[in-house]
mmCIF file of C-alpha atoms in Angstrom:
data_model
loop_
_atom_site.group_PDB
_atom_site.id
_atom_site.type_symbol
_atom_site.label_atom_id
_atom_site.label_comp_id
_atom_site.label_asym_id
_atom_site.label_seq_id
_atom_site.Cartn_x
_atom_site.Cartn_y
_atom_site.Cartn_z
ATOM 1 C CA MET A 1 75.706 38.507 -5.409
ATOM 2 C CA ARG A 2 72.906 41.048 -5.382
ATOM 3 C CA ALA A 3 75.200 43.523 -7.289
ATOM 4 C CA THR A 4 75.865 40.937 -9.875
ATOM 5 C CA ALA A 5 72.216 40.141 -10.229
ATOM 6 C CA ARG A 6 71.316 43.926 -10.624
ATOM 7 C CA VAL A 7 73.906 44.244 -13.436
ATOM 8 C CA TYR A 8 72.435 41.312 -15.348
ATOM 9 C CA TRP A 9 69.043 42.774 -14.688
ATOM 10 C CA ARG A 10 70.120 45.869 -16.308
ATOM 11 C CA LEU A 11 71.541 43.973 -19.250
ATOM 12 C CA LEU A 12 68.222 42.283 -19.721
ATOM 13 C CA ARG A 13 66.432 45.657 -19.769
ATOM 14 C CA ALA A 14 68.971 47.136 -21.963
ATOM 15 C CA GLY A 15 68.309 44.307 -24.658
ATOM 16 C CA ILE A 16 64.695 45.177 -24.286
ATOM 17 C CA ARG A 17 65.053 48.703 -24.869
ATOM 18 C CA ARG A 18 67.462 48.223 -27.814
ATOM 19 C CA GLN A 19 65.081 45.873 -29.467
ATOM 20 C CA SER A 20 61.926 48.336 -28.916
ATOM 21 C CA ALA A 21 63.863 50.879 -30.898
ATOM 22 C CA TYR A 22 63.264 49.048 -34.178
ATOM 23 C CA ARG A 23 59.552 49.338 -34.413
ATOM 24 C CA LEU A 24 59.655 49.537 -38.192
ATOM 25 C CA ALA A 25 61.691 46.426 -38.363
ATOM 26 C CA ALA A 26 59.145 44.651 -36.101
ATOM 27 C CA PHE A 27 56.339 45.755 -38.504
ATOM 28 C CA GLY A 28 58.104 44.412 -41.376
ATOM 29 C CA GLY A 29 58.728 41.101 -39.390
ATOM 30 C CA VAL A 30 55.071 40.773 -38.816
ATOM 31 C CA ALA A 31 54.183 41.231 -42.534
ATOM 32 C CA ALA A 32 56.799 38.695 -43.309
ATOM 33 C CA ASN A 33 55.720 36.062 -40.635
ATOM 34 C CA ALA A 34 51.983 36.431 -41.643
ATOM 35 C CA THR A 35 52.826 35.906 -45.344
ATOM 36 C CA PHE A 36 54.924 32.847 -44.580
ATOM 37 C CA GLY A 37 52.475 31.572 -42.130
ATOM 38 C CA LEU A 38 49.585 31.859 -44.753
ATOM 39 C CA LEU A 39 51.704 30.072 -47.137
ATOM 40 C CA LYS A 40 52.178 27.198 -44.709
ATOM 41 C CA VAL A 41 48.411 27.146 -44.097
ATOM 42 C CA GLU A 42 47.980 26.404 -47.637
ATOM 43 C CA VAL A 43 50.561 23.709 -48.080
ATOM 44 C CA LEU A 44 50.113 21.857 -44.707
ATOM 45 C CA PHE A 45 46.197 22.112 -44.658
ATOM 46 C CA ALA A 46 46.152 20.511 -48.114
ATOM 47 C CA THR A 47 48.648 17.826 -46.970
ATOM 48 C CA VAL A 48 46.361 17.023 -43.965
ATOM 49 C CA ARG A 49 43.288 16.872 -46.064
ATOM 50 C CA ALA A 50 45.040 14.749 -48.729
ATOM 51 C CA ALA A 51 45.929 12.264 -45.805
ATOM 52 C CA GLY A 52 42.285 11.837 -44.903
ATOM 53 C CA GLY A 53 41.952 14.464 -42.369
ATOM 54 C CA GLU A 54 44.681 13.493 -40.053
ATOM 55 C CA LEU A 55 48.362 13.128 -40.334
ATOM 56 C CA ALA A 56 50.838 11.696 -37.705
ATOM 57 C CA GLY A 57 48.381 13.145 -34.947
ATOM 58 C CA TYR A 58 47.719 16.453 -36.721
ATOM 59 C CA ASP A 59 44.301 17.462 -37.907
ATOM 60 C CA VAL A 60 43.582 20.703 -39.474
ATOM 61 C CA GLY A 61 43.097 22.576 -35.983
ATOM 62 C CA ARG A 62 46.251 21.081 -34.472
ATOM 63 C CA MET A 63 48.126 21.858 -37.723
ATOM 64 C CA SER A 64 46.999 25.546 -37.569
ATOM 65 C CA THR A 65 48.155 25.669 -33.759
ATOM 66 C CA TYR A 66 51.625 24.400 -35.005
ATOM 67 C CA ILE A 67 51.738 26.903 -37.821
ATOM 68 C CA TRP A 68 50.824 30.042 -35.820
ATOM 69 C CA LEU A 69 52.842 29.214 -32.711
ATOM 70 C CA SER A 70 55.946 28.626 -34.851
ATOM 71 C CA GLN A 71 55.423 31.857 -36.647
ATOM 72 C CA ALA A 72 54.822 33.668 -33.121
ATOM 73 C CA LEU A 73 58.044 32.417 -31.869
ATOM 74 C CA LEU A 74 59.968 33.040 -35.015
ATOM 75 C CA GLY A 75 61.078 36.466 -33.956
ATOM 76 C CA SER A 76 62.253 35.458 -30.541
ATOM 77 C CA VAL A 77 64.043 32.167 -31.135
ATOM 78 C CA ASN A 78 67.472 32.742 -32.754
ATOM 79 C CA LEU A 79 67.609 30.248 -35.748
ATOM 80 C CA THR A 80 69.784 32.659 -37.786
ATOM 81 C CA GLY A 81 73.043 32.244 -35.971
ATOM 82 C CA ARG A 82 73.526 36.098 -35.841
ATOM 83 C CA THR A 83 75.091 37.471 -32.893
ATOM 84 C CA ASP A 84 76.852 40.466 -31.747
ATOM 85 C CA ILE A 85 79.792 38.652 -30.287
ATOM 86 C CA ALA A 86 80.904 37.514 -33.787
ATOM 87 C CA GLU A 87 81.136 41.253 -34.819
ATOM 88 C CA ARG A 88 83.094 42.142 -31.506
ATOM 89 C CA ILE A 89 85.567 39.286 -32.119
ATOM 90 C CA LYS A 90 86.065 40.431 -35.703
ATOM 91 C CA ASP A 91 86.827 43.975 -34.981
ATOM 92 C CA GLY A 92 88.612 43.257 -31.759
ATOM 93 C CA ARG A 93 86.189 44.892 -29.351
ATOM 94 C CA VAL A 94 85.940 41.486 -27.455
ATOM 95 C CA ALA A 95 89.350 42.533 -25.743
ATOM 96 C CA VAL A 96 87.537 45.262 -23.897
ATOM 97 C CA ASP A 97 84.761 42.634 -23.020
ATOM 98 C CA PHE A 98 87.441 40.496 -21.268
ATOM 99 C CA LEU A 99 88.436 43.345 -19.350
ATOM 100 C CA ARG A 100 85.142 43.906 -17.585
ATOM 101 C CA PRO A 101 84.125 42.088 -14.345
ATOM 102 C CA LEU A 102 81.473 40.010 -16.100
ATOM 103 C CA ASP A 103 81.147 36.743 -17.705
ATOM 104 C CA VAL A 104 81.268 37.464 -21.599
ATOM 105 C CA GLN A 105 79.025 34.626 -22.335
ATOM 106 C CA ALA A 106 76.348 35.374 -19.840
ATOM 107 C CA ALA A 107 76.405 39.040 -20.543
ATOM 108 C CA GLU A 108 75.906 38.319 -24.276
ATOM 109 C CA ILE A 109 73.136 35.820 -23.614
ATOM 110 C CA THR A 110 71.230 38.070 -21.193
ATOM 111 C CA THR A 111 71.244 40.951 -23.468
ATOM 112 C CA GLU A 112 69.916 38.829 -26.423
ATOM 113 C CA VAL A 113 67.232 37.187 -24.214
ATOM 114 C CA GLY A 114 66.077 40.715 -23.487
ATOM 115 C CA ARG A 115 65.775 41.413 -27.253
ATOM 116 C CA ALA A 116 64.048 38.168 -27.746
ATOM 117 C CA LEU A 117 61.459 38.741 -24.998
ATOM 118 C CA PHE A 118 60.462 42.029 -26.363
ATOM 119 C CA ALA A 119 60.025 40.640 -29.927
ATOM 120 C CA LEU A 120 57.320 38.484 -28.415
ATOM 121 C CA ILE A 121 55.047 41.513 -28.067
ATOM 122 C CA PRO A 122 55.199 43.002 -31.655
ATOM 123 C CA ARG A 123 55.797 39.989 -33.552
ATOM 124 C CA GLY A 124 54.294 37.069 -31.386
ATOM 125 C CA ILE A 125 50.933 38.452 -30.381
ATOM 126 C CA PRO A 126 49.645 39.155 -33.947
ATOM 127 C CA MET A 127 50.429 35.952 -35.203
ATOM 128 C CA LEU A 128 48.350 34.330 -32.439
ATOM 129 C CA VAL A 129 45.504 36.696 -33.192
ATOM 130 C CA ILE A 130 45.604 35.561 -36.812
ATOM 131 C CA GLY A 131 45.775 31.896 -35.623
ATOM 132 C CA LEU A 132 42.591 32.383 -33.666
ATOM 133 C CA PHE A 133 40.741 33.394 -36.766
ATOM 134 C CA VAL A 134 42.263 30.619 -38.892
ATOM 135 C CA GLY A 135 41.097 28.016 -36.422
ATOM 136 C CA MET A 136 44.007 27.216 -33.973
ATOM 137 C CA ALA A 137 43.016 24.660 -31.586
ATOM 138 C CA GLN A 138 43.258 25.288 -27.809
ATOM 139 C CA PRO A 139 45.250 22.984 -25.325
ATOM 140 C CA GLY A 140 43.004 20.572 -23.340
ATOM 141 C CA SER A 141 44.767 21.374 -19.996
ATOM 142 C CA VAL A 142 45.306 24.637 -18.297
ATOM 143 C CA ALA A 143 48.651 23.212 -17.138
ATOM 144 C CA ALA A 144 49.997 23.758 -20.672
ATOM 145 C CA TYR A 145 50.186 27.512 -20.291
ATOM 146 C CA PRO A 146 52.497 27.754 -17.390
ATOM 147 C CA LEU A 147 54.623 24.850 -18.584
ATOM 148 C CA GLY A 148 54.683 26.156 -22.003
ATOM 149 C CA ALA A 149 55.860 29.567 -20.739
ATOM 150 C CA VAL A 150 58.835 27.971 -18.978
ATOM 151 C CA SER A 151 59.581 25.901 -21.985
ATOM 152 C CA LEU A 152 59.409 29.068 -24.249
ATOM 153 C CA LEU A 153 61.912 30.808 -21.976
ATOM 154 C CA LEU A 154 64.226 27.861 -22.049
ATOM 155 C CA ALA A 155 63.733 27.714 -25.859
ATOM 156 C CA ILE A 156 64.959 31.359 -26.134
ATOM 157 C CA VAL A 157 68.060 30.859 -23.931
ATOM 158 C CA ILE A 158 68.847 27.650 -25.635
ATOM 159 C CA SER A 159 68.619 29.407 -29.014
ATOM 160 C CA VAL A 160 70.825 32.328 -27.869
ATOM 161 C CA ALA A 161 73.434 30.074 -26.252
ATOM 162 C CA THR A 162 73.663 27.764 -29.420
ATOM 163 C CA ALA A 163 74.012 30.866 -31.609
ATOM 164 C CA TYR A 164 76.695 32.092 -29.377
ATOM 165 C CA LEU A 165 78.770 29.115 -30.465
ATOM 166 C CA VAL A 166 78.522 30.111 -33.935
ATOM 167 C CA GLY A 167 79.822 33.607 -32.913
ATOM 168 C CA VAL A 168 82.804 32.450 -30.928
ATOM 169 C CA ALA A 169 84.024 30.294 -33.846
ATOM 170 C CA GLY A 170 85.364 33.759 -34.919
ATOM 171 C CA PHE A 171 88.231 33.292 -32.635
ATOM 172 C CA TRP A 172 89.754 30.732 -34.964
ATOM 173 C CA LEU A 173 87.913 31.635 -38.374
ATOM 174 C CA VAL A 174 88.448 34.836 -40.152
ATOM 175 C CA GLU A 175 84.970 34.993 -41.435
ATOM 176 C CA THR A 176 82.040 33.051 -39.592
ATOM 177 C CA HIS A 177 79.483 33.897 -42.266
ATOM 178 C CA GLY A 178 79.538 30.428 -43.983
ATOM 179 C CA VAL A 179 79.047 28.854 -40.574
ATOM 180 C CA GLN A 180 76.077 31.140 -39.835
ATOM 181 C CA VAL A 181 74.472 30.186 -43.287
ATOM 182 C CA PHE A 182 74.955 26.629 -42.582
ATOM 183 C CA TYR A 183 73.400 27.009 -39.102
ATOM 184 C CA LEU A 184 70.383 28.969 -40.538
ATOM 185 C CA VAL A 185 69.601 26.115 -42.908
ATOM 186 C CA VAL A 186 69.953 23.198 -40.461
ATOM 187 C CA SER A 187 68.589 24.826 -37.349
ATOM 188 C CA GLY A 188 65.330 25.977 -38.999
ATOM 189 C CA PHE A 189 64.666 22.534 -40.544
ATOM 190 C CA LEU A 190 65.544 20.444 -37.643
ATOM 191 C CA ALA A 191 63.756 22.742 -35.124
ATOM 192 C CA GLY A 192 60.416 22.177 -37.082
ATOM 193 C CA LEU A 193 60.087 25.492 -38.526
ATOM 194 C CA PHE A 194 58.809 24.322 -42.034
ATOM 195 C CA VAL A 195 56.946 20.982 -40.973
ATOM 196 C CA PRO A 196 56.519 19.586 -37.744
ATOM 197 C CA ILE A 197 59.280 17.200 -36.773
ATOM 198 C CA ARG A 198 56.717 14.386 -36.088
ATOM 199 C CA LEU A 199 56.213 14.222 -39.911
ATOM 200 C CA PHE A 200 59.983 13.456 -40.334
ATOM 201 C CA PRO A 201 60.906 9.733 -41.451
ATOM 202 C CA ARG A 202 61.821 7.900 -38.258
ATOM 203 C CA TRP A 203 65.773 8.129 -39.005
ATOM 204 C CA LEU A 204 65.587 11.876 -39.404
ATOM 205 C CA TRP A 205 63.384 12.348 -36.360
ATOM 206 C CA VAL A 206 66.044 10.395 -34.365
ATOM 207 C CA ALA A 207 68.787 12.473 -35.966
ATOM 208 C CA ALA A 208 66.844 15.704 -34.959
ATOM 209 C CA GLN A 209 66.604 14.673 -31.368
ATOM 210 C CA ALA A 210 70.355 14.441 -31.310
ATOM 211 C CA THR A 211 70.606 18.104 -31.755
ATOM 212 C CA PRO A 212 69.365 21.313 -29.589
ATOM 213 C CA PHE A 213 67.078 22.405 -32.474
ATOM 214 C CA PRO A 214 63.920 20.819 -31.512
ATOM 215 C CA SER A 215 64.150 22.240 -27.916
ATOM 216 C CA MET A 216 64.133 25.758 -29.593
ATOM 217 C CA LEU A 217 60.782 25.352 -31.320
ATOM 218 C CA ALA A 218 59.238 21.966 -31.476
ATOM 219 C CA TYR A 219 59.194 21.205 -27.701
ATOM 220 C CA PRO A 220 57.578 24.609 -26.635
ATOM 221 C CA ILE A 221 55.042 24.254 -29.412
ATOM 222 C CA ASP A 222 54.110 20.563 -28.362
ATOM 223 C CA ILE A 223 53.534 21.732 -24.846
ATOM 224 C CA LEU A 224 51.750 25.020 -25.508
ATOM 225 C CA ALA A 225 49.596 23.088 -28.119
ATOM 226 C CA GLY A 226 48.644 20.439 -25.578
ATOM 227 C CA ARG A 227 49.996 17.709 -27.755
ATOM 228 C CA VAL A 228 51.764 16.113 -24.811
ATOM 229 C CA GLY A 229 50.429 15.430 -21.197
ATOM 230 C CA LEU A 230 51.878 16.506 -17.921
ATOM 231 C CA ALA A 231 54.613 13.565 -17.980
ATOM 232 C CA GLY A 232 55.243 14.480 -21.597
ATOM 233 C CA ALA A 233 55.766 18.053 -20.911
ATOM 234 C CA LEU A 234 58.022 17.473 -17.923
ATOM 235 C CA THR A 235 60.193 15.078 -20.097
ATOM 236 C CA LEU A 236 60.605 17.803 -22.687
ATOM 237 C CA LEU A 237 61.461 20.405 -20.181
ATOM 238 C CA ALA A 238 64.106 18.034 -18.776
ATOM 239 C CA ALA A 239 65.456 17.654 -22.053
ATOM 240 C CA GLN A 240 65.744 21.348 -22.636
ATOM 241 C CA LEU A 241 67.473 21.935 -19.391
ATOM 242 C CA ALA A 242 69.985 19.050 -20.328
ATOM 243 C CA TRP A 243 70.544 20.976 -23.711
ATOM 244 C CA LEU A 244 70.955 24.189 -21.890
ATOM 245 C CA ALA A 245 73.509 22.784 -19.559
ATOM 246 C CA GLY A 246 75.405 21.134 -22.461
ATOM 247 C CA VAL A 247 75.404 24.129 -24.936
ATOM 248 C CA GLY A 248 76.313 26.536 -21.989
ATOM 249 C CA GLY A 249 79.148 24.491 -20.752
ATOM 250 C CA LEU A 250 80.506 24.249 -24.411
ATOM 251 C CA GLY A 251 80.098 27.894 -24.757
ATOM 252 C CA GLN A 252 82.180 28.339 -21.523
ATOM 253 C CA ALA A 253 84.884 26.130 -22.695
ATOM 254 C CA LEU A 254 85.072 27.666 -26.271
ATOM 255 C CA THR A 255 85.150 31.335 -24.715
ATOM 256 C CA ARG A 256 88.143 30.461 -22.457
ATOM 257 C CA ALA A 257 89.923 28.735 -25.381
ATOM 258 C CA GLY A 258 89.249 31.755 -27.519
ATOM 259 C CA ARG A 259 90.639 34.088 -24.935
ATOM 260 C CA ARG A 260 93.727 32.053 -24.692
ATOM 261 C CA HIS A 261 94.104 31.993 -28.370
ATOM 262 C CA LEU A 262 93.577 35.808 -28.552
ATOM 263 C CA GLU A 263 96.238 36.359 -25.918
ATOM 264 C CA VAL A 264 98.562 34.094 -27.823
ATOM 265 C CA GLN A 265 98.121 35.922 -31.049
ATOM 266 C CA GLY A 266 98.710 39.183 -29.259
ATOM 267 C CA GLY A 267 95.134 40.354 -28.808
#
């Protein structure tokens, strides 16, 4: 057990080191996040003011919190659907992965989580600094910080585990690019990247709740922003754990089915 834990710890550190090598890309990501964030400020602040100063519980300060927290998490939460496993399936390297004494899904997720955690430093912190200057509101309870940190970690793992599902579709599809593009469009919208999901029409809000995407962005933002109390935060955390179990279980089933399919095809 200890040996296995050490292996996954090394995979996590390897993911961190791998992401730290792309410093120029991180700088470009900060510039893109800041630009997009300022555009959201102009549009959403104007929307709140046009609604009389408050819209679905969002005043200017709370909307600023939503904008800059979402921009801070954008580099760490996988809403693109891009994964290494898709490329390894396509070029056949996944056959080597199956020979290793590690769970393929767990190893992939652990490495990607390491990359995501490092991205919080060069891409997340600058967005929070900008948000403080723009008027980001602070949560009313100190409990929002530890609960938000747990929710953020769960959000990262859920996003990586869900993107993994896109990658393993490559066992049956020649090219997964179309699935990835569809995932990119749907996940960003239903996660609340462009507008808070609380601004959705009722039917669309209900539809979004039936997907794991709000667990990747909207839920940790609601907790970190203090929009929900202790009971509400615990409910959101429970929902995230449920989605993680469901997505993780589906990933395990697809990995096993994909391995059988690979062997049947002579892989």
